[in-house]
Coordinates of C-alpha atoms in Angstrom, one line a residue:
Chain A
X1 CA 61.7 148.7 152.9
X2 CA 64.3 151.6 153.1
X3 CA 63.2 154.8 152.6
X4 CA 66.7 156.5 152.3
X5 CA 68.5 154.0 149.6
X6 CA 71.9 153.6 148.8
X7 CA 71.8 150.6 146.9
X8 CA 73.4 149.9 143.1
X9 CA 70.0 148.7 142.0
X10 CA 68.7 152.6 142.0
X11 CA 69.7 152.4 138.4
X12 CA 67.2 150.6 137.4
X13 CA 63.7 151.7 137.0
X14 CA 61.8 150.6 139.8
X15 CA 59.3 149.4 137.3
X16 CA 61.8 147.1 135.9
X17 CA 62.5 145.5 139.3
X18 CA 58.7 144.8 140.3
X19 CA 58.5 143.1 136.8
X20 CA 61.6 141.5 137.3
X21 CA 60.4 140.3 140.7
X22 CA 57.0 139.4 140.0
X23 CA 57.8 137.4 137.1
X24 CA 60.6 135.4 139.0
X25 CA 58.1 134.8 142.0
X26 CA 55.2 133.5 140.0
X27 CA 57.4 131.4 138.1
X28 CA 58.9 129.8 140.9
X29 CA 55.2 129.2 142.6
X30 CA 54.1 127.6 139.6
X31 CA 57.5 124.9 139.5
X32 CA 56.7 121.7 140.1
X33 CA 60.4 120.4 139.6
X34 CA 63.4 121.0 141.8
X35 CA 65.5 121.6 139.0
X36 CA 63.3 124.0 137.4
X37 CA 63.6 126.6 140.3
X38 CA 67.6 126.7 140.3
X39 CA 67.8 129.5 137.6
X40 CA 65.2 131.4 140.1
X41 CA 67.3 130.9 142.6
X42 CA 70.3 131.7 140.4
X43 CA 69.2 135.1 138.9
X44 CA 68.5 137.0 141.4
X45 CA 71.8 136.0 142.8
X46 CA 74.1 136.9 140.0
X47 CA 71.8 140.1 140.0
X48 CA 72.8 140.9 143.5
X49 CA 76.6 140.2 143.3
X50 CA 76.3 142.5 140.3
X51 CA 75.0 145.3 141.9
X52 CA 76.5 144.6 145.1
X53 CA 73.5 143.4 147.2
X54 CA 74.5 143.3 151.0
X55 CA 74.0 139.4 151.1
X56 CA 75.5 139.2 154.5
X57 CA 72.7 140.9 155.8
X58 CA 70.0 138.9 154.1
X59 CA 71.7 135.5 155.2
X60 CA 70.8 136.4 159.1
X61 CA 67.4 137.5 157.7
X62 CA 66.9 134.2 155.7
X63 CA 67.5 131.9 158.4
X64 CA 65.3 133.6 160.6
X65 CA 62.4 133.7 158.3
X66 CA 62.9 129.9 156.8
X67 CA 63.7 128.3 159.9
X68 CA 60.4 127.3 160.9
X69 CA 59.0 126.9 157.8
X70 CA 62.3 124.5 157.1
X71 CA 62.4 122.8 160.4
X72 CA 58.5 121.7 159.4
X73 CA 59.6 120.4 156.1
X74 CA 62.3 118.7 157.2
X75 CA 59.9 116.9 160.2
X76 CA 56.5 116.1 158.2
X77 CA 57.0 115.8 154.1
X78 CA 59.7 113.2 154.2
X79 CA 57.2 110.8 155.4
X80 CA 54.6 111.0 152.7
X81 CA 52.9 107.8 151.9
X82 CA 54.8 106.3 148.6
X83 CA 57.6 104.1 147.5
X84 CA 60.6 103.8 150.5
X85 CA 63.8 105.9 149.5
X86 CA 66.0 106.3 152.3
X87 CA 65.8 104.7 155.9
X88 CA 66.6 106.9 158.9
X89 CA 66.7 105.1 162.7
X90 CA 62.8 103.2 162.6
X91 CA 61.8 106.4 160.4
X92 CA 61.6 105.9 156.1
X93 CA 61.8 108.8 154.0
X94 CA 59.7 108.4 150.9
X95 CA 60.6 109.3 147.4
X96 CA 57.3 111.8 146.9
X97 CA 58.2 113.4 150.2
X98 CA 62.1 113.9 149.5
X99 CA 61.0 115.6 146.6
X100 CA 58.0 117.0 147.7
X101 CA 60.7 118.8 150.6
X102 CA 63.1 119.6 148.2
X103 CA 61.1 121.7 146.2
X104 CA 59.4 123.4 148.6
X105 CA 62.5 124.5 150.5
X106 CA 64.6 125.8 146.8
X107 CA 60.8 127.6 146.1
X108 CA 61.0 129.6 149.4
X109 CA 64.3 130.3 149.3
X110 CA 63.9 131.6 145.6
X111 CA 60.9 133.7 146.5
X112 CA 62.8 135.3 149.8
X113 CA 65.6 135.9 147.7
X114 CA 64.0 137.5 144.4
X115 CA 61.7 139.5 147.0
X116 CA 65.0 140.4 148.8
X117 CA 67.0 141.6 146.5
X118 CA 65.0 142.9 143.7
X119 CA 62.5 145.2 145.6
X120 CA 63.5 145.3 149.6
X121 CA 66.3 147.6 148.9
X122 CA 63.9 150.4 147.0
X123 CA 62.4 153.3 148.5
X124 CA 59.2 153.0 149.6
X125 CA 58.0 156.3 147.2
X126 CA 59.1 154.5 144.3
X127 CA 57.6 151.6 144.9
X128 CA 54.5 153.2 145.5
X129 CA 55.2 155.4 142.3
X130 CA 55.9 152.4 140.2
X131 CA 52.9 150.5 141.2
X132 CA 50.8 153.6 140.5
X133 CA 52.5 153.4 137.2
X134 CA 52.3 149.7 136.6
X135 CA 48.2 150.4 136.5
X136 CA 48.0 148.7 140.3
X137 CA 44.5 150.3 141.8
X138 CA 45.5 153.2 143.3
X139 CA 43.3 151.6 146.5
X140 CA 45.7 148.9 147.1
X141 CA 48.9 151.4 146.6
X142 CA 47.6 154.4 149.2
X143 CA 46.7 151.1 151.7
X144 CA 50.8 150.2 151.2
X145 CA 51.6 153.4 151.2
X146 CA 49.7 154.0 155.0
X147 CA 51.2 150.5 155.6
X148 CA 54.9 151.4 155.4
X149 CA 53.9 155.0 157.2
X150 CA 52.2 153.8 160.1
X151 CA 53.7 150.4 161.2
X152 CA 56.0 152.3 163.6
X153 CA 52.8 154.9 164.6
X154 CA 51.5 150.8 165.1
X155 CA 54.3 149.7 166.9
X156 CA 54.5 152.7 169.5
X157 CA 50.9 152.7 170.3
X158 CA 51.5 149.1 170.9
X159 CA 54.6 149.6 172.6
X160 CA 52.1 152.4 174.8
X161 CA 49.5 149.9 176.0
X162 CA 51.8 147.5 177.6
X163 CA 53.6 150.0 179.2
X164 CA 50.5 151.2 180.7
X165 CA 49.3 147.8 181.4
X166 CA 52.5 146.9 183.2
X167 CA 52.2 149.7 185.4
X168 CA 49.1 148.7 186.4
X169 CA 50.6 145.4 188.0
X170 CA 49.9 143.4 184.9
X171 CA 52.3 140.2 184.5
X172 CA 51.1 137.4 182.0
X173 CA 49.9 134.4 183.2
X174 CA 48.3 131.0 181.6
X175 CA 44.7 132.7 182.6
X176 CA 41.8 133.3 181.5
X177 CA 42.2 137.1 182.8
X178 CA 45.3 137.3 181.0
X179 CA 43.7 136.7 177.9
X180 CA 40.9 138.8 178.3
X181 CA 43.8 142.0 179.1
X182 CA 45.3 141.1 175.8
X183 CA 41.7 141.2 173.8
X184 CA 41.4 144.7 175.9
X185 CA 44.7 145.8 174.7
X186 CA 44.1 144.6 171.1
X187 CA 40.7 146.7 171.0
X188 CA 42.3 149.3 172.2
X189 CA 44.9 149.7 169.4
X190 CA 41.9 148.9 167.0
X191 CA 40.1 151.9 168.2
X192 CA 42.9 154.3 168.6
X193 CA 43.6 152.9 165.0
X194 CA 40.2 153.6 163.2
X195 CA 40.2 156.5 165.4
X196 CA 43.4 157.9 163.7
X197 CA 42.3 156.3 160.3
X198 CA 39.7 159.1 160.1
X199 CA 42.1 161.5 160.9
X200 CA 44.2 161.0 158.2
X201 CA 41.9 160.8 155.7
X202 CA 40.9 164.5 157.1
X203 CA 44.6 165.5 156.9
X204 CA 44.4 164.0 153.1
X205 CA 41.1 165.6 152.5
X206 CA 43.2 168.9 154.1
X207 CA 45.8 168.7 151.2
X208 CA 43.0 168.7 148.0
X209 CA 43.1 164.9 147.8
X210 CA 39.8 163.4 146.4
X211 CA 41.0 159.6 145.2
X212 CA 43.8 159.7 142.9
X213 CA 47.6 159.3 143.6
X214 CA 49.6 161.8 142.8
X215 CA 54.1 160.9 142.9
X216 CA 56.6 163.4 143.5
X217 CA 59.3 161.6 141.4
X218 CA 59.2 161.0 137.7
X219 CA 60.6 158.0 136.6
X220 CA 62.7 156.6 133.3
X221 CA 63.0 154.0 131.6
X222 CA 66.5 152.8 130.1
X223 CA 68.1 150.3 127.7
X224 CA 69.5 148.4 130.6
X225 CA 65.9 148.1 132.3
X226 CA 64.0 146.7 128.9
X227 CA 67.6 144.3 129.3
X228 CA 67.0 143.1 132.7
X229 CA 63.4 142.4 132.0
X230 CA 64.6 140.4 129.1
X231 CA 66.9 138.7 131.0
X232 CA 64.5 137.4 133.6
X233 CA 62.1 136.8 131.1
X234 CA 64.8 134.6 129.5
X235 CA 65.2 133.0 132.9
X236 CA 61.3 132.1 133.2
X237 CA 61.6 130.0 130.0
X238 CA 64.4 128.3 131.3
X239 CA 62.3 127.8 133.9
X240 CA 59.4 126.4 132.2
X241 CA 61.4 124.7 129.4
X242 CA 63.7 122.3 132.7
X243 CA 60.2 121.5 134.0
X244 CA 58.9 120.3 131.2
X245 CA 61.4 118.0 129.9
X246 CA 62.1 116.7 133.4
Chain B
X1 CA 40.4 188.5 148.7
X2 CA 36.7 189.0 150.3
X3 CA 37.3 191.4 153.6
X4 CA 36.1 188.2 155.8
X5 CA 37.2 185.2 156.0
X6 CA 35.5 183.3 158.1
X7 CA 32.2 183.8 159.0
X8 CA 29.9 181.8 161.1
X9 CA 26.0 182.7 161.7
X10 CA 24.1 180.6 164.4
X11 CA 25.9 177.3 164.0
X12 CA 25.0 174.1 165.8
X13 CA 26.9 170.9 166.2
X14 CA 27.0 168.2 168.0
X15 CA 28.5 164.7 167.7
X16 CA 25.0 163.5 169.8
X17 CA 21.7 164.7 169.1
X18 CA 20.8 165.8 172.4
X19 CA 24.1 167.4 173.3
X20 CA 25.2 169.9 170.9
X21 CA 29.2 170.9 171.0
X22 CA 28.2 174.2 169.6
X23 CA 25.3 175.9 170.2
X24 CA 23.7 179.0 167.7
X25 CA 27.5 180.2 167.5
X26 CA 28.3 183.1 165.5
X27 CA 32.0 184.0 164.6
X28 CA 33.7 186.9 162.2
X29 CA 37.5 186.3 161.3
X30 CA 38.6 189.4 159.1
X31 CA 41.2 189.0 156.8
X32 CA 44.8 189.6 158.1
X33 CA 43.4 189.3 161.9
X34 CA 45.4 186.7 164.6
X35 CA 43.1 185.1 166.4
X36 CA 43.6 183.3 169.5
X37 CA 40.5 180.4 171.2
X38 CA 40.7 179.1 174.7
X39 CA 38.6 176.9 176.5
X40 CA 38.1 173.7 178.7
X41 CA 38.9 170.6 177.1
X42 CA 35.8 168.6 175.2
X43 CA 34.6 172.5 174.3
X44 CA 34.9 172.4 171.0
X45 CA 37.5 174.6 170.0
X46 CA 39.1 171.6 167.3
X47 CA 35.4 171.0 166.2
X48 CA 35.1 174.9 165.4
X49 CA 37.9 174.3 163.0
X50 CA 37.2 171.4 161.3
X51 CA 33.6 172.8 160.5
X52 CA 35.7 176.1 159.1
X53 CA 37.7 173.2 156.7
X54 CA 34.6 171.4 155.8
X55 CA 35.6 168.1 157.5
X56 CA 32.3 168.5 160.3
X57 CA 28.7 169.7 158.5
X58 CA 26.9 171.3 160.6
X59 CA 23.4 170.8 161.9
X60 CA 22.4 174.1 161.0
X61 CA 22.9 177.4 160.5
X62 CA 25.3 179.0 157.6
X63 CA 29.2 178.0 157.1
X64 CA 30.4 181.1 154.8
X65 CA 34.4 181.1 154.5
X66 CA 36.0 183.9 151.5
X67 CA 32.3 185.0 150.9
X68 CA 30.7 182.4 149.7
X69 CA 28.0 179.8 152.1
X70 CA 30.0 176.3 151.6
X71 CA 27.5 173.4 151.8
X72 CA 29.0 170.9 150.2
X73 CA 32.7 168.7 150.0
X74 CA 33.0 170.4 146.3
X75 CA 32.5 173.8 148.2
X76 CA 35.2 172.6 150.6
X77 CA 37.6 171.8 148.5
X78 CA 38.2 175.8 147.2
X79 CA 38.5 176.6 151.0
X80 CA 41.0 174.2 151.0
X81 CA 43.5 175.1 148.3
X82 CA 43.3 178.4 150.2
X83 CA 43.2 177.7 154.0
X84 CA 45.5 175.5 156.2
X85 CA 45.2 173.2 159.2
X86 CA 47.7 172.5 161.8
X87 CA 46.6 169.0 163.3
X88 CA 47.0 168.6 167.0
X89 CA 48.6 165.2 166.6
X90 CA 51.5 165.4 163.9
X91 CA 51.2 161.8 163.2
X92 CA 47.9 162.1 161.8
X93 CA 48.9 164.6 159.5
X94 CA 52.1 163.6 158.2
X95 CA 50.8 160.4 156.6
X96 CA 53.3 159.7 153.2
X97 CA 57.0 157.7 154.2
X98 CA 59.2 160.4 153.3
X99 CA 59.4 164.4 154.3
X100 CA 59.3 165.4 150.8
X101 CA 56.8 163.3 149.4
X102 CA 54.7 164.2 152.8
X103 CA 55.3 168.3 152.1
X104 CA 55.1 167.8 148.2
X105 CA 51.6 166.0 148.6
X106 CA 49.1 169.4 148.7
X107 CA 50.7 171.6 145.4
X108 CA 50.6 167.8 143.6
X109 CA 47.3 167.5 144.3
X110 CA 46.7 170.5 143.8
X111 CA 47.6 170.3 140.0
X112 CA 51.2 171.5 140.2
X113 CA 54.2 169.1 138.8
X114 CA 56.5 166.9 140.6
X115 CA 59.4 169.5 140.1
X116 CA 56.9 172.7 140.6
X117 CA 55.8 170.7 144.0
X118 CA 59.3 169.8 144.6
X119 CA 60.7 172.9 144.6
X120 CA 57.2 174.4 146.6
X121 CA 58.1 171.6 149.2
X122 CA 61.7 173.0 149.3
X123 CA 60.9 175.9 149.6
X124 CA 58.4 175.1 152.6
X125 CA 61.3 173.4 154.4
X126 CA 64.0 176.3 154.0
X127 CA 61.3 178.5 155.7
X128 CA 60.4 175.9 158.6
X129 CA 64.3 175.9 158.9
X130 CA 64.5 171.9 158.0
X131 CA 66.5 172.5 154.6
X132 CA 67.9 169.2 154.0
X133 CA 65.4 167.2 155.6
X134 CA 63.5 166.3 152.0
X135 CA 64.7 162.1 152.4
X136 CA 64.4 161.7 156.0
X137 CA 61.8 159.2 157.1
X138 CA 58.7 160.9 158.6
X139 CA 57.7 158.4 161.5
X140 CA 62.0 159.0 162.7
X141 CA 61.0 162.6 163.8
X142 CA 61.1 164.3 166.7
X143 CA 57.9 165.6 167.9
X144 CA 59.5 169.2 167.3
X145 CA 60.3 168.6 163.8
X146 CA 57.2 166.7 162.9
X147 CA 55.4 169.5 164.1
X148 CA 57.6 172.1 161.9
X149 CA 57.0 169.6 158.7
X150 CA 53.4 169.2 159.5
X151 CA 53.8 173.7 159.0
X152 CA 56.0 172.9 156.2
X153 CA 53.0 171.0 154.3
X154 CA 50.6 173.6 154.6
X155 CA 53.0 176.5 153.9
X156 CA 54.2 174.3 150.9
X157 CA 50.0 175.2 149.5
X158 CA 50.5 179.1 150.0
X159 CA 47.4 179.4 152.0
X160 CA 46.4 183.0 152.6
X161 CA 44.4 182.0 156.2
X162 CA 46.4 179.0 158.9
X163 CA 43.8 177.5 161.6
X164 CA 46.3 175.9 164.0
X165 CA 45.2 173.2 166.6
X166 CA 47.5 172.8 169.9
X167 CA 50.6 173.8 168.2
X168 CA 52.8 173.6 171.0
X169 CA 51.2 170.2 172.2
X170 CA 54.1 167.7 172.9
X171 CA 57.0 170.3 171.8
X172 CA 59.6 171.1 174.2
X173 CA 61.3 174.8 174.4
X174 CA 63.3 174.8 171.7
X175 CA 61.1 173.3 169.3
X176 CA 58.4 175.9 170.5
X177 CA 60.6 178.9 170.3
X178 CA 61.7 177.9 166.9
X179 CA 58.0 177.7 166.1
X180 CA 56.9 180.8 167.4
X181 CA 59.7 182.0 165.3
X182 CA 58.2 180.7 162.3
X183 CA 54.9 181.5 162.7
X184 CA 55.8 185.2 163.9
X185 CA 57.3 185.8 160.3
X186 CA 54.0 184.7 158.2
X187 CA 51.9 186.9 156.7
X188 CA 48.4 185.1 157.1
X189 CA 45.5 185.2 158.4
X190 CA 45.8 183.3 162.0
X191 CA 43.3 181.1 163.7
X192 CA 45.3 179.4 167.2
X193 CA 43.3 177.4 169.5
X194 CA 45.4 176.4 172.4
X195 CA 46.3 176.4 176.0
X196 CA 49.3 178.2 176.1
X197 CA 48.2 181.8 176.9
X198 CA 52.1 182.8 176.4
X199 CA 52.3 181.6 173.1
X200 CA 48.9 182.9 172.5
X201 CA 49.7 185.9 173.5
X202 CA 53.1 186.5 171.4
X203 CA 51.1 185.6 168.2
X204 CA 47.3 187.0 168.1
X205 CA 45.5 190.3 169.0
X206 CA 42.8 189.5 169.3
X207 CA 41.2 186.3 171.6
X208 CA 37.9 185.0 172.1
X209 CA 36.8 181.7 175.3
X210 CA 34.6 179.3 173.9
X211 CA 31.9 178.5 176.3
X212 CA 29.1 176.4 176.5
X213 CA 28.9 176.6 172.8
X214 CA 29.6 179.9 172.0
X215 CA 32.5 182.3 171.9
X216 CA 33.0 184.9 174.3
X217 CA 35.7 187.7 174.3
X218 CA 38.4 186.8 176.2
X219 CA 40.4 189.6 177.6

């Protein structure tokens, strides 16, 4: 999540690209057909060449977060128990698991890339802001909000402890006393967390806040954002209407 | 504005029962005075100021801050709108992703509009000398201009009274002088606890040690 945003996409009410988003990504997780999740796949594309989504970027980003999750498909759903399709070596890929891989590895990909380019390129103020807006309990958008904030604070504290545990001699090791440093070191972060957690809430408390969320930007809604929504909505019946006559 | 600001009479606290932090303290802050705290660490000097903002009750005795004994969080929350803190820690008081949203975040909540808070959170900035710093991410800081954005959020409330804890904790020179500089030019009623006795010095007149719960004039 950028915070400083230079994408084309700014344009467009950050409403409309949560909708956009959201409806894309449940559609896709409730596909049961491979072909129904190409126009999810295909949207969000033609969306991002449109408004010149850095794609090169994401590609590196893709691979690192499917690879696993690919390398598993690839290795276990292919040999599902059902009817023999394909025979590779002493190994026989079966047709419930070619499918059963296909469509999990188009729905992934469809849900990294509506995610991706849709809402990773806004600033984290208006997403918080259009959350608030979209009637999201304020709750769960002040726990984003602290989320984005203090993942670095996280990360440095983190960063802290191992610093001091390596100057203490510590090396790790398949032990048990190795473990027990890292349930030390994980406590520790959990109580300077907590610890700073009421702190904040003082600092909040500080500034007149009592519950509700209050933005700094105003947002507006625009012809072209009631256009995209109808657009992916479009896209969703595609959706439905290619898994149903399959 | 009532001619006190502050005023304690024989307040306890203590985060344990049987060891109070404070002990039967009593404190007068007039308004317009500069008022410096020393003291060993664990003394209670931070706890003294929280109670002032309402964020510690205290065990017993009477809390009375712009004339009025404050009891209660709804009490508080006039004191508030009113009075500033300076956290120790930056990080725990810079808590939204962005500077302006972070420095816009007291005049919102305090019923203003995004622009009128915008341009209070502007404004705020231009005086801490960050103008320009409104879309820069708040956790990519330096310690010195987290501390001056952290100023930036109270000044961005107008408070008439600023109760500042360790200001010139983690700050190299620069980032001090530029804060003395700052804080030199307000007219408000100042509270510093700290243990720089130069910086001290340069801002407050007058400068009380607090000592085994109570405070003491100090030199």
């Amino acid at each position: 999540m950028k915070s400083v945003s230079h994408d084309a996409l700014v344009v467009l009410d950050p409403r409309a690209r949560i909708l956009c988003a959201a409806g894309c990504c449940m559609a896709t997780a409730l596909a049961t057909q491979p072909v129904a999740v190409i126009p999810a796949l295909c949207f969000p594309l033609i969306v991002g060449v449109i408004f010149r989504f850095p794609f090169r970027r994401l590609s590196w980003m893709a691979v690192r977060l499917n690879g696993i999750f690919i390398l598993m498909a690839l290795t276990t759903l292919p040999f599902v128990d059902g009817p023999a399709w394909r025979s590779v070596g002493p190994l026989t890929i079966t047709s419930p698991g070619a499918h059963l891989m296909g469509v999990m590895i188009l729905k992934g990909n469809a849900l990294v890339l509506s995610c991706a380019v849709f809402l990773s390129t806004m600033e984290s103020a208006s997403l918080g802001h259009a959350l608030s807006r979209l009637r999201v309990p304020t709750a769960f958008v002040q726990l984003l909000m602290s989320v984005i904030r203090y993942i670095d604070v996280l990360l440095e504290e983190h960063a802290r402890i191992r610093l001091a545990m390596r100057a203490r001699g510590f090396c790790p090791q398949f032990n048990v006393l190795t473990l027990r440093t890292h349930a030390v070191a994980v406590g520790a972060l959990f109580l300077r967390s907590l610890d700073r957690a009421e702190q904040v809430a003082d600092a909040m408390k500080c500034r007149g806040h009592h519950g509700t969320y209050a933005a700094t930007r105003t947002l507006h809604w625009r012809t072209a954002d009631s256009v995209w929504i109808g657009t992916a909505l479009s896209v969703i019946m595609v959706m439905f209407w290619l898994g149903w006559s399959v | 504005m009532s001619s006190t600001v502050i005023e304690l009479n024989k307040v306890t606290f203590g985060y344990h029962a049987d060891r109070p932090v404070l002990q039967e303290l009593d404190w007068v802050v007039p308004a317009g005075a500069r008022v410096g705290i020393v003291g060993a660490n664990a003394t209670g000097k931070s706890t003294l100021l929280h109670i002032c903002m309402g964020l510690r009750r205290v065990q017993s005795g009477d809390v009375v801050v712009y004339g009025q004994r404050r009891v209660t969080e709804r009490d508080f929350r006039e004191v508030r709108a009113r009075m500033g803190l300076l956290f120790q820690d930056s990080d725990n008081q810079l808590f939204c992703p962005t500077v302006l949203d972070d420095v816009a975040f007291g005049p919102l909540h305090l019923g203003a509009t995004p622009a009128a808070a915008q341009t209070a959170a502007r404004e705020a900035l231009k005086t801490v000398g960050l103008p320009g710093y409104e879309e820069r991410i708040t956790s990519r800081l330096s310690a010195g201009e987290k501390k001056c954005v952290a100023l930036a959020t109270n000044l961005a409330m107008q408070p008439d009274t600023l109760l500042l804890d360790e200001p010139t904790s983690f700050l190299d020179e620069p980032s001090r002088a530029r804060l003395l500089d700052v804080l030199a030019r307000l007219s408000v009623t100042l509270v510093m606890v700290s243990h720089d006795h130069e910086f001290m010095k340069a801002l407050t007149t007058t400068r009380y040690c607090l000592r085994d719960g109570r405070l003491v004039t100090d030199g």
